[in-house]
PDB file of C-alpha atoms in Angstrom:
ATOM      1  CA  ALA A 299      14.858  16.350  -9.631  1.00 67.00           C
ATOM      2  CA  GLY A 300      15.024  19.999  -8.605  1.00 73.00           C
ATOM      3  CA  TRP A 301      16.564  20.945 -11.916  1.00 68.00           C
ATOM      4  CA  ALA A 302      13.842  19.091 -13.848  1.00 67.00           C
ATOM      5  CA  GLY A 303      11.225  20.717 -11.606  1.00 67.00           C
ATOM      6  CA  ALA A 304      12.544  24.158 -12.505  1.00 70.00           C
ATOM      7  CA  ILE A 305      12.347  23.199 -16.185  1.00 68.00           C
ATOM      8  CA  ALA A 306       8.767  21.936 -15.805  1.00 64.00           C
ATOM      9  CA  ALA A 307       7.757  25.114 -13.970  1.00 66.00           C
ATOM     10  CA  SER A 308       9.123  27.298 -16.790  1.00 68.00           C
ATOM     11  CA  PRO A 309       7.998  25.677 -20.062  1.00 64.00           C
ATOM     12  CA  GLY A 310       8.439  28.943 -21.971  1.00 71.00           C
ATOM     13  CA  ASP A 311      12.108  29.308 -21.041  1.00 75.00           C
ATOM     14  CA  PRO A 312      14.093  27.824 -23.945  1.00 78.00           C
ATOM     15  CA  ALA A 313      17.385  27.893 -22.042  1.00 78.00           C
ATOM     16  CA  LEU A 314      15.930  25.753 -19.259  1.00 73.00           C
ATOM     17  CA  THR A 315      14.058  23.487 -21.683  1.00 72.00           C
ATOM     18  CA  ALA A 316      17.314  22.815 -23.511  1.00 77.00           C
ATOM     19  CA  ASP A 317      18.721  21.471 -20.233  1.00 76.00           C
ATOM     20  CA  LEU A 318      16.065  18.755 -19.919  1.00 77.00           C
ATOM     21  CA  PRO A 319      18.190  16.034 -21.594  1.00 80.00           C
ATOM     22  CA  LEU A 320      21.056  16.890 -19.221  1.00 83.00           C
ATOM     23  CA  ALA A 321      18.789  16.566 -16.172  1.00 82.00           C
ATOM     24  CA  GLY A 322      17.526  13.251 -17.541  1.00 84.00           C
ATOM     25  CA  ALA A 323      21.060  12.007 -18.141  1.00 89.00           C
ATOM     26  CA  LEU A 324      22.103  12.946 -14.624  1.00 88.00           C
ATOM     27  CA  ALA A 325      19.100  11.115 -13.159  1.00 89.00           C
ATOM     28  CA  GLY A 326      19.826   8.168 -15.457  1.00 92.00           C
ATOM     29  CA  ARG A 327      23.345   7.944 -14.073  1.00 95.00           C
ATOM     30  CA  ALA A 328      21.990   8.068 -10.523  1.00 93.00           C
ATOM     31  CA  LEU A 329      19.589   5.253 -11.419  1.00 95.00           C
ATOM     32  CA  ALA A 330      22.459   3.174 -12.795  1.00 96.00           C
ATOM     33  CA  LEU A 331      24.538   3.734  -9.660  1.00 96.00           C
ATOM     34  CA  ASP A 332      21.800   2.920  -7.116  1.00 96.00           C
ATOM     35  CA  GLU A 333      18.336   2.304  -8.488  1.00 94.00           C
ATOM     36  CA  ALA A 334      16.900   1.813  -5.005  1.00 95.00           C
ATOM     37  CA  TRP A 335      18.229   5.133  -3.676  1.00 93.00           C
ATOM     38  CA  GLY A 336      15.771   7.007  -1.520  1.00 90.00           C
ATOM     39  CA  GLU A 337      13.436   4.025  -1.524  1.00 92.00           C
ATOM     40  CA  GLY A 338      12.444   4.612  -5.118  1.00 93.00           C
ATOM     41  CA  ALA A 339      12.941   8.378  -5.396  1.00 93.00           C
ATOM     42  CA  ILE A 340      14.774   8.089  -8.721  1.00 94.00           C
ATOM     43  CA  HIS A 341      12.010   5.887 -10.100  1.00 96.00           C
ATOM     44  CA  GLU A 342       9.470   8.513  -9.013  1.00 93.00           C
ATOM     45  CA  PHE A 343      11.409  11.101 -11.005  1.00 92.00           C
ATOM     46  CA  PHE A 344      11.349   8.865 -14.084  1.00 93.00           C
ATOM     47  CA  ILE A 345       7.595   8.230 -13.891  1.00 94.00           C
ATOM     48  CA  ALA A 346       7.030  11.925 -14.526  1.00 89.00           C
ATOM     49  CA  TYR A 347      10.036  12.350 -16.840  1.00 89.00           C
ATOM     50  CA  GLU A 348       9.081   9.498 -19.160  1.00 89.00           C
ATOM     51  CA  GLY A 349       5.356  10.148 -18.904  1.00 87.00           C
ATOM     52  CA  ALA A 350       5.610  13.830 -19.756  1.00 83.00           C
ATOM     53  CA  ARG A 351       7.804  13.209 -22.803  1.00 80.00           C
ATOM     54  CA  ILE A 352       5.721  10.527 -24.556  1.00 77.00           C
ATOM     55  CA  GLY A 353       5.784  10.792 -28.313  1.00 74.00           C
ATOM     56  CA  ALA A 354       8.160  12.984 -30.265  1.00 64.00           C
ATOM     57  CA  LEU A 355      10.128  13.971 -27.164  1.00 71.00           C
ATOM     58  CA  GLY A 356      11.422  10.439 -26.602  1.00 77.00           C
ATOM     59  CA  GLY A 357       9.496   9.456 -23.487  1.00 81.00           C
ATOM     60  CA  SER A 358       7.911   6.073 -23.034  1.00 88.00           C
ATOM     61  CA  GLU A 359       4.623   5.055 -21.461  1.00 91.00           C
ATOM     62  CA  GLN A 360       5.994   1.555 -20.923  1.00 94.00           C
ATOM     63  CA  ARG A 361       9.089   2.849 -19.119  1.00 94.00           C
ATOM     64  CA  ALA A 362       6.946   5.191 -16.995  1.00 95.00           C
ATOM     65  CA  ARG A 363       4.809   2.204 -15.968  1.00 97.00           C
ATOM     66  CA  GLU A 364       7.916   0.131 -15.185  1.00 97.00           C
ATOM     67  CA  HIS A 365       9.201   2.926 -12.953  1.00 97.00           C
ATOM     68  CA  LEU A 366       5.800   3.079 -11.238  1.00 98.00           C
ATOM     69  CA  ARG A 367       5.948  -0.647 -10.473  1.00 98.00           C
ATOM     70  CA  ARG A 368       9.473  -0.380  -9.109  1.00 98.00           C
ATOM     71  CA  ALA A 369       8.706   2.717  -7.004  1.00 97.00           C
ATOM     72  CA  VAL A 370       5.670   0.978  -5.519  1.00 97.00           C
ATOM     73  CA  ASP A 371       7.772  -2.126  -4.791  1.00 97.00           C
ATOM     74  CA  LEU A 372      10.521  -0.108  -3.105  1.00 97.00           C
ATOM     75  CA  THR A 373       8.076   1.868  -0.949  1.00 96.00           C
ATOM     76  CA  GLY A 374       5.749  -1.004  -0.193  1.00 95.00           C
ATOM     77  CA  GLY A 375       2.959   1.089  -1.710  1.00 95.00           C
ATOM     78  CA  ARG A 376       3.223   3.606   1.148  1.00 96.00           C
ATOM     79  CA  LYS A 377       3.803   6.661  -1.052  1.00 97.00           C
ATOM     80  CA  ALA A 378       1.060   8.438  -2.966  1.00 97.00           C
ATOM     81  CA  SER A 379       3.285  10.353  -5.381  1.00 96.00           C
ATOM     82  CA  PRO A 380       4.041   7.555  -7.865  1.00 97.00           C
ATOM     83  CA  TYR A 381       0.329   7.103  -8.561  1.00 98.00           C
ATOM     84  CA  VAL A 382      -0.225  10.845  -8.907  1.00 97.00           C
ATOM     85  CA  ALA A 383       2.733  11.187 -11.273  1.00 95.00           C
ATOM     86  CA  LEU A 384       1.480   8.488 -13.647  1.00 96.00           C
ATOM     87  CA  ALA A 385      -2.087   9.809 -13.554  1.00 97.00           C
ATOM     88  CA  ALA A 386      -1.001  13.388 -14.259  1.00 95.00           C
ATOM     89  CA  THR A 387       1.202  12.418 -17.176  1.00 93.00           C
ATOM     90  CA  VAL A 388       0.379   9.125 -18.891  1.00 95.00           C
ATOM     91  CA  SER A 389      -3.336   8.925 -18.089  1.00 96.00           C
ATOM     92  CA  VAL A 390      -3.926  12.516 -19.172  1.00 95.00           C
ATOM     93  CA  GLN A 391      -1.924  12.106 -22.390  1.00 92.00           C
ATOM     94  CA  ARG A 392      -3.788   8.882 -23.218  1.00 93.00           C
ATOM     95  CA  GLN A 393      -7.069  10.565 -22.214  1.00 96.00           C
ATOM     96  CA  ASP A 394      -7.821   7.536 -20.037  1.00 97.00           C
ATOM     97  CA  LEU A 395     -10.159   8.977 -17.426  1.00 98.00           C
ATOM     98  CA  ALA A 396     -10.916   5.607 -15.831  1.00 97.00           C
ATOM     99  CA  GLU A 397      -7.208   4.912 -15.226  1.00 98.00           C
ATOM    100  CA  PHE A 398      -6.713   8.493 -14.044  1.00 98.00           C
ATOM    101  CA  LYS A 399      -9.420   8.089 -11.411  1.00 98.00           C
ATOM    102  CA  ALA A 400      -8.176   4.636 -10.365  1.00 98.00           C
ATOM    103  CA  LEU A 401      -4.602   5.850  -9.894  1.00 98.00           C
ATOM    104  CA  LEU A 402      -5.716   8.867  -7.906  1.00 98.00           C
ATOM    105  CA  ALA A 403      -7.947   6.647  -5.769  1.00 98.00           C
ATOM    106  CA  GLN A 404      -4.863   4.544  -4.998  1.00 98.00           C
ATOM    107  CA  ALA A 405      -2.978   7.700  -4.039  1.00 98.00           C
ATOM    108  CA  LEU A 406      -5.813   8.805  -1.764  1.00 98.00           C
ATOM    109  CA  ALA A 407      -5.959   5.351  -0.161  1.00 98.00           C
ATOM    110  CA  VAL A 408      -2.361   5.637   1.088  1.00 98.00           C
ATOM    111  CA  ASP A 409      -2.364   5.924   4.889  1.00 97.00           C
ATOM    112  CA  VAL A 410      -0.352   9.080   5.613  1.00 96.00           C
ATOM    113  CA  ALA A 411       0.273   7.871   9.171  1.00 95.00           C
ATOM    114  CA  ALA A 412       1.741   4.524   8.067  1.00 93.00           C
ATOM    115  CA  ALA A 413       5.146   5.993   7.204  1.00 94.00           C
ATOM    116  CA  PRO A 414       5.857   9.103   9.308  1.00 95.00           C
ATOM    117  CA  ARG A 415       8.943  10.026   7.238  1.00 95.00           C
ATOM    118  CA  TRP A 416       6.677  10.459   4.187  1.00 96.00           C
ATOM    119  CA  ARG A 417       3.727  12.069   5.974  1.00 97.00           C
ATOM    120  CA  LEU A 418       4.257  15.534   4.470  1.00 97.00           C
ATOM    121  CA  ALA A 419       5.010  14.192   0.977  1.00 95.00           C
ATOM    122  CA  ASN A 420       1.947  11.961   1.099  1.00 97.00           C
ATOM    123  CA  THR A 421      -0.270  14.746   2.406  1.00 98.00           C
ATOM    124  CA  LEU A 422       0.851  17.040  -0.424  1.00 97.00           C
ATOM    125  CA  SER A 423       0.475  14.282  -3.034  1.00 96.00           C
ATOM    126  CA  GLN A 424      -3.027  13.549  -1.803  1.00 98.00           C
ATOM    127  CA  ARG A 425      -3.872  17.241  -1.970  1.00 98.00           C
ATOM    128  CA  LYS A 426      -2.674  17.252  -5.587  1.00 97.00           C
ATOM    129  CA  ALA A 427      -4.706  14.094  -6.285  1.00 98.00           C
ATOM    130  CA  ARG A 428      -7.870  15.782  -5.002  1.00 98.00           C
ATOM    131  CA  TRP A 429      -7.125  18.878  -7.092  1.00 97.00           C
ATOM    132  CA  LEU A 430      -6.600  16.751 -10.206  1.00 97.00           C
ATOM    133  CA  LEU A 431      -9.889  14.938  -9.592  1.00 98.00           C
ATOM    134  CA  ASP A 432     -11.685  18.250  -9.092  1.00 97.00           C
ATOM    135  CA  HIS A 433     -10.268  19.500 -12.415  1.00 97.00           C
ATOM    136  CA  ALA A 434     -10.643  16.312 -14.468  1.00 97.00           C
ATOM    137  CA  ALA A 435     -13.144  17.989 -16.788  1.00 96.00           C
ATOM    138  CA  ASP A 436     -10.424  20.478 -17.721  1.00 96.00           C
ATOM    139  CA  LEU A 437      -7.908  17.717 -18.464  1.00 95.00           C
ATOM    140  CA  PHE A 438     -10.033  15.285 -20.465  1.00 97.00           C
ATOM    141  CA  LEU A 439     -11.879  15.902 -23.697  1.00 91.00           C
ATOM    142  CA  GLU A 440     -14.605  13.537 -22.546  1.00 73.00           C
ATOM    143  CA  GLY A 441     -14.847  15.354 -19.212  1.00 56.00           C
ATOM    144  CA  GLU A 442     -16.881  13.517 -16.607  1.00 54.00           C
ATOM    145  CA  ARG A 443     -18.963  11.578 -19.128  1.00 49.00           C
ATOM    146  CA  GLN A 444     -16.957   8.371 -18.631  1.00 46.00           C
TER     147      GLN A 444
END
């Protein structure tokens, strides 16, 4: 996940971008070995990985949604990040503002105190959700008209 994060943070670096399939393959192997590892952490990775690569890059909206469902199942819906990941990738690419807002509302509805081990992650994911909502007009061609 860290490797893929470095790639995502440096989209203009062709050497890092060329490593994306390797990072995906490594995560795919981890998923095959223990798909429930980290209570859905690998599925969270694949929500963003599949969602960000829809189209010519080989990603899949359907697979991203399947990973969302599995991550939510494994965490009992107590993590905000799966919702934020799908909203920031699939919903933005599809230009589906209503889904975007609904997913981010789900992320914001997560009780950060319900799972102390995820308190920081949830707090940061909710902060990102608020930022995304505040900048929706920059992400959607229709802006706030929907």
